XYZ file of C-alpha atoms in Angstrom:
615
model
C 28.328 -4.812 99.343
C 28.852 -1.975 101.988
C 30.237 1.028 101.468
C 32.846 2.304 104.609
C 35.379 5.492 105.165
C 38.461 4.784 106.150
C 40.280 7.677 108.471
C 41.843 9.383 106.044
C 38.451 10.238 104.226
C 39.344 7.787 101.554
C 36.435 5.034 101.407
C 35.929 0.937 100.737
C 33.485 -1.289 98.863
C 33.619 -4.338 100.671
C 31.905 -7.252 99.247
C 31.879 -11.167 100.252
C 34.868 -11.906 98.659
C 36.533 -9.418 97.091
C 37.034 -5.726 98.367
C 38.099 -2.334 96.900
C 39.610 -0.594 99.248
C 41.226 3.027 99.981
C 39.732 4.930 96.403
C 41.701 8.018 95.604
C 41.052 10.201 93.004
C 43.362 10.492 89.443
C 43.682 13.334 87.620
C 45.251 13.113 83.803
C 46.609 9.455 84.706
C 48.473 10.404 88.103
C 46.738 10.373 91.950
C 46.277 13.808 92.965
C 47.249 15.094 96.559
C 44.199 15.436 98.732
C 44.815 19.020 100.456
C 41.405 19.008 102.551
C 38.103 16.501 102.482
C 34.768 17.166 103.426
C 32.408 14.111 103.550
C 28.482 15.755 102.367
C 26.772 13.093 102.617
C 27.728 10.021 105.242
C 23.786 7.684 105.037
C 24.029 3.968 104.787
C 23.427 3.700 101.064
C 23.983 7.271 100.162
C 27.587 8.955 100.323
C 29.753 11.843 98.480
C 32.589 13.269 99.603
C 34.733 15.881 98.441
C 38.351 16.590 97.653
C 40.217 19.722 97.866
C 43.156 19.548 95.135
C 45.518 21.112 93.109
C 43.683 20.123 90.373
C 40.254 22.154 92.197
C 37.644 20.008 93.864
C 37.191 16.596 93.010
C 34.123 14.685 94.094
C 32.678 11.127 94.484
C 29.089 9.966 94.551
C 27.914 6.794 95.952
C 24.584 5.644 95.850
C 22.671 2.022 96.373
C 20.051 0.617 94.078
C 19.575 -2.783 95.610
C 22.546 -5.048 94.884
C 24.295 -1.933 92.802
C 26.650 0.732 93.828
C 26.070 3.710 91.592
C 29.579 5.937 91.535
C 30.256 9.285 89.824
C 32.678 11.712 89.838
C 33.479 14.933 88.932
C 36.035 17.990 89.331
C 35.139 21.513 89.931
C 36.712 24.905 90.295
C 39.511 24.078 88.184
C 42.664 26.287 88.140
C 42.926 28.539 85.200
C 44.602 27.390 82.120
C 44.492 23.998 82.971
C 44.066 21.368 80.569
C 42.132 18.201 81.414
C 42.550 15.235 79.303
C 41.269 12.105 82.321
C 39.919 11.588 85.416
C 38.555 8.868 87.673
C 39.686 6.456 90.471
C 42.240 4.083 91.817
C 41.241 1.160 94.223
C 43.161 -1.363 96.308
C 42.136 -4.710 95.563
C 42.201 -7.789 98.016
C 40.484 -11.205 97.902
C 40.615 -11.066 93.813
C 42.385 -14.055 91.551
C 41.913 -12.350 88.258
C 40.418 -9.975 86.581
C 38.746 -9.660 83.300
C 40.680 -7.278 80.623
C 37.601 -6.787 77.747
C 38.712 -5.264 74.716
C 37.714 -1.851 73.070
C 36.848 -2.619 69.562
C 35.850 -6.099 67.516
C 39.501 -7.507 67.236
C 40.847 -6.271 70.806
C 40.275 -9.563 72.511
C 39.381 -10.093 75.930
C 40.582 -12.222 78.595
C 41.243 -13.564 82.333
C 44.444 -12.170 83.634
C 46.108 -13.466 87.193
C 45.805 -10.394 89.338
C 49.003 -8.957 90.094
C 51.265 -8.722 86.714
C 52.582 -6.837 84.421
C 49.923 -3.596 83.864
C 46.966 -3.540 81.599
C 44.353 -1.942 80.232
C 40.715 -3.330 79.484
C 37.713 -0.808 78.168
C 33.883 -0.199 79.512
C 34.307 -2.676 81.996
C 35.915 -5.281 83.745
C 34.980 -8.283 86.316
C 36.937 -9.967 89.303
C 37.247 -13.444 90.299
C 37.595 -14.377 93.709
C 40.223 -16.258 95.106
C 38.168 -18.280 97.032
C 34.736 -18.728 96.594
C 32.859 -18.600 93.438
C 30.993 -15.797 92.154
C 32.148 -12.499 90.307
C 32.268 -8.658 91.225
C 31.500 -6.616 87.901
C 32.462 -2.686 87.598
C 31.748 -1.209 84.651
C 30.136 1.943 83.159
C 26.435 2.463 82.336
C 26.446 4.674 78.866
C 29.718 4.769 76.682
C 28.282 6.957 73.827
C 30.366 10.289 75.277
C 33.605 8.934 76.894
C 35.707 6.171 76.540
C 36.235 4.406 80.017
C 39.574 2.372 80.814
C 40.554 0.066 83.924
C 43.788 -0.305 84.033
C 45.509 -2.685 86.616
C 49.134 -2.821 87.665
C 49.739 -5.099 90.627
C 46.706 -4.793 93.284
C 45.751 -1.305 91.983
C 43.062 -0.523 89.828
C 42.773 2.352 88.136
C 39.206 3.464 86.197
C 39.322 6.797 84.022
C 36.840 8.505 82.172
C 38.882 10.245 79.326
C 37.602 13.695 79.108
C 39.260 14.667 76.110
C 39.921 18.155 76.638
C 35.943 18.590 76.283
C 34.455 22.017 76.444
C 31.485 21.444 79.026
C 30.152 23.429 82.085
C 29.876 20.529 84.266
C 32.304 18.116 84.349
C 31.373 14.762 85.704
C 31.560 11.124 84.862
C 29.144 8.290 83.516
C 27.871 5.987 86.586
C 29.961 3.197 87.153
C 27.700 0.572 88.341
C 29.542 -2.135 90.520
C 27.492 -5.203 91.935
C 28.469 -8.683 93.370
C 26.281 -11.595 91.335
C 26.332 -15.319 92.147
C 27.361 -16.095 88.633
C 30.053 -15.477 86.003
C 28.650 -15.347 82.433
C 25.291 -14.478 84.055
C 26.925 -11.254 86.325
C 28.385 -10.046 82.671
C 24.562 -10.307 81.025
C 22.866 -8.110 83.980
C 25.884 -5.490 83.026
C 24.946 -6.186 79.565
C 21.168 -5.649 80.593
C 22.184 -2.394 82.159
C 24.089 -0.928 79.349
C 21.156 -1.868 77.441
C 18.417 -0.158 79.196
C 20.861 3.418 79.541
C 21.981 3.741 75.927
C 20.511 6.687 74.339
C 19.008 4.661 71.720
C 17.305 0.915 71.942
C 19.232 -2.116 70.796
C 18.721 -3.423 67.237
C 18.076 -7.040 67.532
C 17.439 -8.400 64.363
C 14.101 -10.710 64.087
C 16.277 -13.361 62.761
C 20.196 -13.885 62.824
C 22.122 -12.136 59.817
C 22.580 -14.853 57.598
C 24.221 -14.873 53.937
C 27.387 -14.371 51.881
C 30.505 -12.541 51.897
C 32.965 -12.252 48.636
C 36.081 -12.083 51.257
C 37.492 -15.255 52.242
C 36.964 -17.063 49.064
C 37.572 -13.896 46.370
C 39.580 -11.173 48.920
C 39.701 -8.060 46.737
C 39.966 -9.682 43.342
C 36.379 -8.826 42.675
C 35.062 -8.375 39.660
C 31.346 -8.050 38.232
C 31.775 -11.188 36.264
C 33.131 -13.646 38.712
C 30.751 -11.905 41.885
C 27.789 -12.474 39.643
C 28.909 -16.211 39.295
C 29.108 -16.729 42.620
C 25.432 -14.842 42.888
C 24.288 -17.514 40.628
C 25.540 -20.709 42.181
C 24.501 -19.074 45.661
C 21.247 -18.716 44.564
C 20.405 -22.021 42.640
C 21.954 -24.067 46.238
C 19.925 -21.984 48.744
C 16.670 -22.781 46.791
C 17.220 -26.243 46.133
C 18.428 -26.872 49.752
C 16.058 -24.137 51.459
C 18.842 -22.948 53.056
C 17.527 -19.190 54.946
C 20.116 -17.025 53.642
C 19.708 -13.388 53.743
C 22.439 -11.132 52.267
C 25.055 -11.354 49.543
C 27.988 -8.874 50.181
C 30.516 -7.392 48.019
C 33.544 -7.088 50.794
C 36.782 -4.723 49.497
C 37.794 -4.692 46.523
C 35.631 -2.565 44.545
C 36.617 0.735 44.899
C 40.286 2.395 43.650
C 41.703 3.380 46.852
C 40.386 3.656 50.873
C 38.549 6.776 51.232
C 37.371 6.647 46.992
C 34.231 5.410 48.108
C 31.811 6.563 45.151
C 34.559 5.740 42.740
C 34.517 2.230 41.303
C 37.101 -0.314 39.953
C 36.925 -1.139 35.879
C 36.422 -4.773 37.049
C 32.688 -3.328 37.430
C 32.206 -1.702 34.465
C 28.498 -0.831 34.642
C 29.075 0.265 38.696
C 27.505 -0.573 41.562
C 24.362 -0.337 40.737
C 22.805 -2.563 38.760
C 25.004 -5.937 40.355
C 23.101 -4.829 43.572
C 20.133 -4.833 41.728
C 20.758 -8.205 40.105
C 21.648 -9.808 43.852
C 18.447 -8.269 44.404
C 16.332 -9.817 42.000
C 18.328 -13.327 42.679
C 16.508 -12.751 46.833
C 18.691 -11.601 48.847
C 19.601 -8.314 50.473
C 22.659 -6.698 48.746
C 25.718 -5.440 50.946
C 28.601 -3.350 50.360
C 31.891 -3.023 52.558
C 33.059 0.452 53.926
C 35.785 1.765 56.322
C 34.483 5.335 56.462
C 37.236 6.880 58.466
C 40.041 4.870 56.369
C 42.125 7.077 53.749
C 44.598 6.328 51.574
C 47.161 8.537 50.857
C 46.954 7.653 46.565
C 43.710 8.381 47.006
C 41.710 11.113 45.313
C 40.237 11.992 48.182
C 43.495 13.017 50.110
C 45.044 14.393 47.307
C 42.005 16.942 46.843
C 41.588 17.646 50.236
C 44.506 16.994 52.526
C 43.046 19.056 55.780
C 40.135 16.434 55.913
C 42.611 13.978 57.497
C 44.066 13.900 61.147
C 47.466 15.731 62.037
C 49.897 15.116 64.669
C 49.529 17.636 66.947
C 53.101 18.187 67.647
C 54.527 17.789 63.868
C 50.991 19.019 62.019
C 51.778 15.876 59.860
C 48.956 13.422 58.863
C 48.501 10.715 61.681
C 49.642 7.506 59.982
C 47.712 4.863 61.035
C 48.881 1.915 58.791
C 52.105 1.638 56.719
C 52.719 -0.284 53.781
C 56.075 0.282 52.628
C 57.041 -3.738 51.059
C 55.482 -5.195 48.729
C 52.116 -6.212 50.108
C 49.695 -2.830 49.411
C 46.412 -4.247 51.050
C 45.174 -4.986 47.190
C 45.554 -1.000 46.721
C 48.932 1.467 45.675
C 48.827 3.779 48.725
C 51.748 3.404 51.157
C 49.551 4.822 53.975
C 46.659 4.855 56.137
C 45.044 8.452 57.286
C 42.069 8.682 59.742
C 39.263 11.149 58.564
C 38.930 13.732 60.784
C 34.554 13.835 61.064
C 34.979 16.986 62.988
C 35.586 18.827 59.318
C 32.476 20.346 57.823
C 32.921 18.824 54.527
C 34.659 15.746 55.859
C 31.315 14.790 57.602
C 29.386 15.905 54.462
C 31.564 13.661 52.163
C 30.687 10.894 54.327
C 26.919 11.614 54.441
C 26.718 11.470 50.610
C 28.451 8.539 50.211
C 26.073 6.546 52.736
C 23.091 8.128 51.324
C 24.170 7.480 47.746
C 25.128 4.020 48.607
C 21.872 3.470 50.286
C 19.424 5.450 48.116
C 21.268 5.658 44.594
C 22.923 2.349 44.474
C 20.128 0.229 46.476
C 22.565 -1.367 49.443
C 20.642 -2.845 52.153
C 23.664 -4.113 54.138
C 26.378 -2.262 55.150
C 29.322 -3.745 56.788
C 31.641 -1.004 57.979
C 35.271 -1.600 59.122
C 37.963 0.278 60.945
C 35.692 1.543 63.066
C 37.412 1.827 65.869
C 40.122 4.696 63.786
C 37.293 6.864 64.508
C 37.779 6.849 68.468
C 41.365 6.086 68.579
C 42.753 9.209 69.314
C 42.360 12.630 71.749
C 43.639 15.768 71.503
C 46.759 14.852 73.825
C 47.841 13.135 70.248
C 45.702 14.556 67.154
C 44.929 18.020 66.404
C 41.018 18.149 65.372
C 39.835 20.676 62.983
C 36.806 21.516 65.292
C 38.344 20.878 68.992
C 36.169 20.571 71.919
C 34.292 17.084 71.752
C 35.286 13.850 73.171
C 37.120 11.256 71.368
C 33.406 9.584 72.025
C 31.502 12.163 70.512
C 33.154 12.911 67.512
C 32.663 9.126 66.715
C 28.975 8.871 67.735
C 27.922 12.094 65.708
C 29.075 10.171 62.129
C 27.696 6.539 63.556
C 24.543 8.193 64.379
C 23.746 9.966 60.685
C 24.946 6.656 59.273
C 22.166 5.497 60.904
C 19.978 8.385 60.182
C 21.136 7.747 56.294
C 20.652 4.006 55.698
C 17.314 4.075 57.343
C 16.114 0.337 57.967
C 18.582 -1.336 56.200
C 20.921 -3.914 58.398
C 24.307 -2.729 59.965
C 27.163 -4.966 60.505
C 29.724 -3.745 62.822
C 33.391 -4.692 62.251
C 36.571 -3.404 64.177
C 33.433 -1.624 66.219
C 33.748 0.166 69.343
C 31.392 -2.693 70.860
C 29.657 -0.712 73.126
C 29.771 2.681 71.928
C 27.496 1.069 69.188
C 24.577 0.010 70.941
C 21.481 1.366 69.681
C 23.110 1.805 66.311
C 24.089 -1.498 64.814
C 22.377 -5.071 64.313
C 25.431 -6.767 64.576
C 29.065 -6.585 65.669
C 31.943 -8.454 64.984
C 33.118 -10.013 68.258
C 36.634 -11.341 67.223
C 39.606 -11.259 65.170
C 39.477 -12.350 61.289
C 39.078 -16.108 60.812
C 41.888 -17.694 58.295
C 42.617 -20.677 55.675
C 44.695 -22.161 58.293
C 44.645 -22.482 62.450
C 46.053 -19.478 63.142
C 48.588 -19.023 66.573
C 45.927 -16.705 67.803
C 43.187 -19.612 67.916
C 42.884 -19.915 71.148
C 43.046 -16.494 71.986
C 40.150 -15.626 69.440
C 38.442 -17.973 70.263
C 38.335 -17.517 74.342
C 37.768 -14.099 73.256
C 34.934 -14.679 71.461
C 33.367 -16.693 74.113
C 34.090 -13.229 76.292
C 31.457 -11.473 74.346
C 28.968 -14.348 73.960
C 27.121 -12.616 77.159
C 26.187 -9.288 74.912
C 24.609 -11.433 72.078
C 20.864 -10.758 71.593
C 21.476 -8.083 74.737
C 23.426 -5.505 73.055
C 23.597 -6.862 69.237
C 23.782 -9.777 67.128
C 27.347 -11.516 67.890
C 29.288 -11.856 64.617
C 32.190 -15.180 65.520
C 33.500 -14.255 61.659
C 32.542 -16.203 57.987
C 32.107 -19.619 58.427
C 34.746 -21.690 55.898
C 33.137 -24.868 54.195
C 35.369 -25.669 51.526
C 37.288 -28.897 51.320
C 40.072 -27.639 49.165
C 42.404 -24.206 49.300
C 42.767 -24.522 52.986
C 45.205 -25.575 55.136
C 42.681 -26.892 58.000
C 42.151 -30.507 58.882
C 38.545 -32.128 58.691
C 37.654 -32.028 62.374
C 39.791 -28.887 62.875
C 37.010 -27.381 60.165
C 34.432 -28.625 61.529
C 35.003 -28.011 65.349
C 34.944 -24.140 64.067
C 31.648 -24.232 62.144
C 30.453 -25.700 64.767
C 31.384 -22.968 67.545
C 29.937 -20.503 65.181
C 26.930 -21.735 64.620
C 26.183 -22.804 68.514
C 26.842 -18.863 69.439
C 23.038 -18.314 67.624
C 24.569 -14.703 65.910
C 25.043 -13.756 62.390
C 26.194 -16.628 60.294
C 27.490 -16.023 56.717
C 30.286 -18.056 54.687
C 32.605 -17.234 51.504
C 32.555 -20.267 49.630
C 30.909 -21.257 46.531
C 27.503 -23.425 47.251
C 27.874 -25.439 44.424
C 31.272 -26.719 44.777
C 30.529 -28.417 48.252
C 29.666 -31.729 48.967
C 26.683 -33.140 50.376
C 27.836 -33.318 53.998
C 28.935 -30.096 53.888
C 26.020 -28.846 52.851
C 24.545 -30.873 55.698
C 26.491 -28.946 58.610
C 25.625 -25.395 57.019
C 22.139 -26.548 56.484
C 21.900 -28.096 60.128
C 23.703 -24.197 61.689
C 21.514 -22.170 59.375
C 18.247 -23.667 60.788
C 18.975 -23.414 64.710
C 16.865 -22.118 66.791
C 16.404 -18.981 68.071
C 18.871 -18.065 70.960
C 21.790 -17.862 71.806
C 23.879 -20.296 73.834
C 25.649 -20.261 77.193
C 29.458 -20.678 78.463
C 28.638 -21.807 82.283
C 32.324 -22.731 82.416
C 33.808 -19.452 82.066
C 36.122 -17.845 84.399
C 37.777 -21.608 84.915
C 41.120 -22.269 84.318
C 40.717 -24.758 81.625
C 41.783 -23.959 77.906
C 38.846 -26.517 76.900
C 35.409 -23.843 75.536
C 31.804 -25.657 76.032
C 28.864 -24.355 75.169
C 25.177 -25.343 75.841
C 22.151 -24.597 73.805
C 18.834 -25.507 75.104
C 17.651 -27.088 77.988
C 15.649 -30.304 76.729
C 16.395 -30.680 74.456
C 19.794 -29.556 74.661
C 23.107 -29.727 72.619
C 26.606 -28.898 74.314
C 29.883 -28.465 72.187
C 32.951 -29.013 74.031
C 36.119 -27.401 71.541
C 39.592 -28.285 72.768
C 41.682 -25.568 70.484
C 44.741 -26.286 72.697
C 47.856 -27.801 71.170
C 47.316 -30.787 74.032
C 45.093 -34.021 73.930
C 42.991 -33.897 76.765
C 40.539 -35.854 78.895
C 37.013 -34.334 80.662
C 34.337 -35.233 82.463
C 31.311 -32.622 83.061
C 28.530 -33.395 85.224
C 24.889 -32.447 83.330
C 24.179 -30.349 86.263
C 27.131 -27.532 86.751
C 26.333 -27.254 82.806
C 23.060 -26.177 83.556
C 20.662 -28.987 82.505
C 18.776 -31.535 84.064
C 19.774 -35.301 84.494
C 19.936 -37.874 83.413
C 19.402 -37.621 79.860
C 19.520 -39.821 76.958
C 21.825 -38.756 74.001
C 23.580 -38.536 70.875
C 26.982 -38.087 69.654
C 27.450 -36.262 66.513
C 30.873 -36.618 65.697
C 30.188 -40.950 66.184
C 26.743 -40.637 64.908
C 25.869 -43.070 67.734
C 23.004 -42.688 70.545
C 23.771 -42.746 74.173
C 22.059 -44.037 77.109
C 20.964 -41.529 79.720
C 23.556 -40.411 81.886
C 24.382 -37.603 84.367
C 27.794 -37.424 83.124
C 29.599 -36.500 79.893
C 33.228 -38.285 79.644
C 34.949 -36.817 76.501
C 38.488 -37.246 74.839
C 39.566 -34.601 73.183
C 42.289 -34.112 70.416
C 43.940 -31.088 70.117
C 41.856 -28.456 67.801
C 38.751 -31.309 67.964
C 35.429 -30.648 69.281
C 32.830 -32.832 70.595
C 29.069 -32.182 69.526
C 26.319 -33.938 72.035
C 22.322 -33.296 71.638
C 20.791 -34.526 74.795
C 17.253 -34.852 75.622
C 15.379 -38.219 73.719
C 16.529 -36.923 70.486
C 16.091 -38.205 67.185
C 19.194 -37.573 64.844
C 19.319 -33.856 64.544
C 19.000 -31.952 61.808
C 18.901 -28.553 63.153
C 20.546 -26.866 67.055
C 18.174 -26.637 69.703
């Protein structure tokens, strides 16, 4: 890419394809009148200019590293009194098709958009697809532990922000936005991934082996209970010993505590507490788990009633920020009516939290915490909330609790759910990549599932990828056969964490035989090299020889494709075998599949026998 000045002082990254052109600076969401520029630096790969405003003097920073443009930005000399709550930069773009919109948190998806509708707003980072040509252009931020970072695009324009936050700081001045051209798609997003990786303030936590196990959730929801959980414990223990099946954890999910934010209170269902079921699922071989959302409280909840400033307030009413309502009759399993966000900036607020986690961890005996609503935690600035200690970013508040929940559990796992993704790097083992999975196909299938295959690139880089439980049962379910197995099967090829709900014992043999045959894959994780297309049809690859390649059609329409070995990424020709037909194929350099709608297709290539476990 080159970097050019147009005569007006604004400048241009100009790649192959695609170019960003005429970059303006944006001050709390609005471009900002440039009264006077002065270009300091003007070198090949080295530029900065500055902006006199009425905002006081903005600057931009340009450097090349090889390949990658290195941007910052910053404002100085700002008027008295003023109050800064953004600021970053708004491009021109030609040459693009689409662009990728990546959400914040574990449940806001991520997709291809057509460049040029209706606005909106991805997080971190985003990536554009040429018109013509192949290839991708990534931007996107190096560190995401202090600020949030949005790109927002409306029309042509794109406009990046680094939300400040009102932040109390000497210096203000953005993370570097890294922005590089790469020959690939999927690939481009892994050297971002890479990137993010080697900048985060802390090292990512891969675990040694995926997270495997089981979760009380989709099988019990909150009617828990220390009879029927210890039931389950039993029958989940006796299969995964006869069948040598590798699972890991056994979780309790919600359900055991009164209300949200009641977290060292327990339910009468467990009359003898926490404690000693953890140490029974401990004794039984696994590692126990325990479900959390630490910024979550109800308003029926002890904690709220005792100590009402501990929760957000409106900053224009002084009213508690209502995050969730539950008015009807559906209470989410508890009596409150609403949902509160913890404010961690509170002394004792933050102190609560720290004794639950370490009495959880070093009273009780968890060893896997799953923690949801995350993402409450970093929802809101000061433009909307008034904090009890003002002054940090949105991004900082958050990171201080995620960091002594780290500092408190010690070694024991960390699964991620409704996670800022990449605020959490360094922190976590494992994130949840995707919305909640269902008893039935859900409308948002596709969605969900394109969405999850829009994360697949940070799996093993950044964290474990978590696609949701995994649902075996044959009965209670509104799923079809192949519609049940096309989705264990996606799961499992992704190589993340892999856990299911249902009770061992009750499953048949070929069941069994598919969570047997995802538990044992290999180590890895596999590869989209299809993304970007416009094709609703998902296929992944595992391997290389030998190989297996899943091609999941969760459209509503029957369809017909052929895919050359090669633009998947693997040699040819090569022998195979079908799964689905249980019947070997001769070599070929072509797979020709017919797909029903919601069906997948399940090919190991490469001389093998019949499979037992993913390559």
């Amino acid at each position: 890419m080159r970097l050019t000045l147009n005569p007006d002082q604004t400048f241009n990254l100009l790649g192959s394809s695609i170019k960003l052109l005429r970059a303006r600076p944006l001050v709390n969401g609005a471009l900002v009148e440039r009264v006077a520029t002065r270009v300091e630096q003007n070198d090949p790969n080295h530029w900065r200019v500055r902006y006199r405003t009425p905002h006081g003097s903005f600057w931009v920073q340009a450097l090349q590293e090889g390949p990658v443009w290195r941007l910052r930005y910053g404002l100085e000399e700002l008027p008295q009194h003023f109050t800064l709550d953004a600021l970053g930069l708004c491009f021109e773009v030609e040459g693009a098709q689409k662009y990728l919109r990546q959400g914040y948190h574990s449940w806001d998806g991520a997709a291809y958009v057509a460049l040029g509708g209706a606005p909106q707003t991805g997080y971190a980072l985003t990536q554009l697809l040429p018109a013509l040509g192949t290839g991708s252009l990534v931007l996107g931020f190096e560190r995401h532990d202090r600020f949030q970072h949005t790109f927002t695009f409306a029309g042509p324009t794109l406009c990046i922000q680094t939300l400040w936050d009102r932040k109390k700081a000497g210096r203000i001045e953005s993370e570097t936005l890294l922005v590089f051209e790469h020959a690939g798609v999927e690939e481009a997003l892994r050297e971002w991934a890479r990137r993010v990786a080697q900048a985060a303030p802390f090292p990512p936590r891969i675990p040694a082996q995926p997270i495997t196990g089981w979760c009380s959730w989709y099988h019990l929801y909150a009617a828990i209970s220390e009879q029927n959980i210890l039931e389950h414990l039993r029958g989940v223990e006796a299969v995964a010993r006869r069948e040598h099946l590798p699972m890991q954890v056994f979780q309790l999910d919600d359900g055991f505590t009164p209300e949200m934010g009641d977290w060292l209170l327990v339910k009468p269902q467990f009359p003898r507490g926490l404690k000693p079921v953890l140490e029974e699922i401990r004794a039984a071989g696994f590692r126990p788990g325990l479900w959390i959302a630490p910024f979550t409280v109800g308003n029926r909840s002890q904690l709220y009633r005792q100590h009402p400033d501990w929760v957000l307030r409106e900053r224009e009413t002084g009213q508690p920020l209502v995050q969730m309502r539950f008015y009807g009759e559906f209470r989410w399993h508890k009596r409150s009516e609403e949902y509160y966000i913890l404010d961690a900036t509170h002394p004792e607020a933050f102190e609560y939290l720290r004794r639950v986690f370490r009495t959880w961890r070093h009273d009780w005996g968890c060893e896997y915490f799953k923690t949801d609503f995350m993402f409450w935690g970093a929802e809101y600035g000061p433009d909307r909330a008034a904090y009890h200690t003002p002054g940090l970013s949105r991004m900082e508040v958050w990171h201080r609790v995620a960091r002594m929940i780290r500092e408190e559990i010690g070694e024991a796992l960390w699964m991620g759910c409704g996670m800022p993704l990449w605020a959490s790097v360094g922190l976590v083992e494992g994130n949840r990549t995707g919305r909640d999975v269902g008893a039935e196909w859900l409308p948002d299938a596709l969605e969900r599932l394109h969405g999850l295959a829009l994360r697949n690139f940070a799996n093993h880089l950044l964290w474990e990828a978590d696609p949701d439980c995994v649902l075996l049962r044959e009965r209670y379910h509104h799923l079809r056969p192949d519609e049940q197995t096309a989705l264990a099967l996606f799961a499992g090829m992704m190589g993340g964490a892999l856990l299911t709900s249902d009770a061992l014992e009750e499953l048949s043999p070929e069941r069994l035989a598919l969570w047997r045959m995802l538990l044992n894959a290999a180590a890895g994780s596999c590869r989209f090299p299809l993304l970007g297309r416009e094709d609703q049809v998902l296929v992944q690859v595992r391997g290389q020889r030998p190989a297996a390649v899943l091609a999941f059609n969760p459209s509503q329409e029957t369809v017909q494709r052929t895919y050359d070995l090669l633009e998947l990424g693997l040699p040819a020709p090569l022998p195979g075998y079908h799964w689905h037909r249980q019947e070997f194929l001769p070599p070929q350099k072509q797979l020709s599949l017919h797909l029903a709608p919601h069906e997948g297709a399940l090919i190991f290539l490469g001389d093998p026998p019949i499979p037992t476990q993913l390559p």
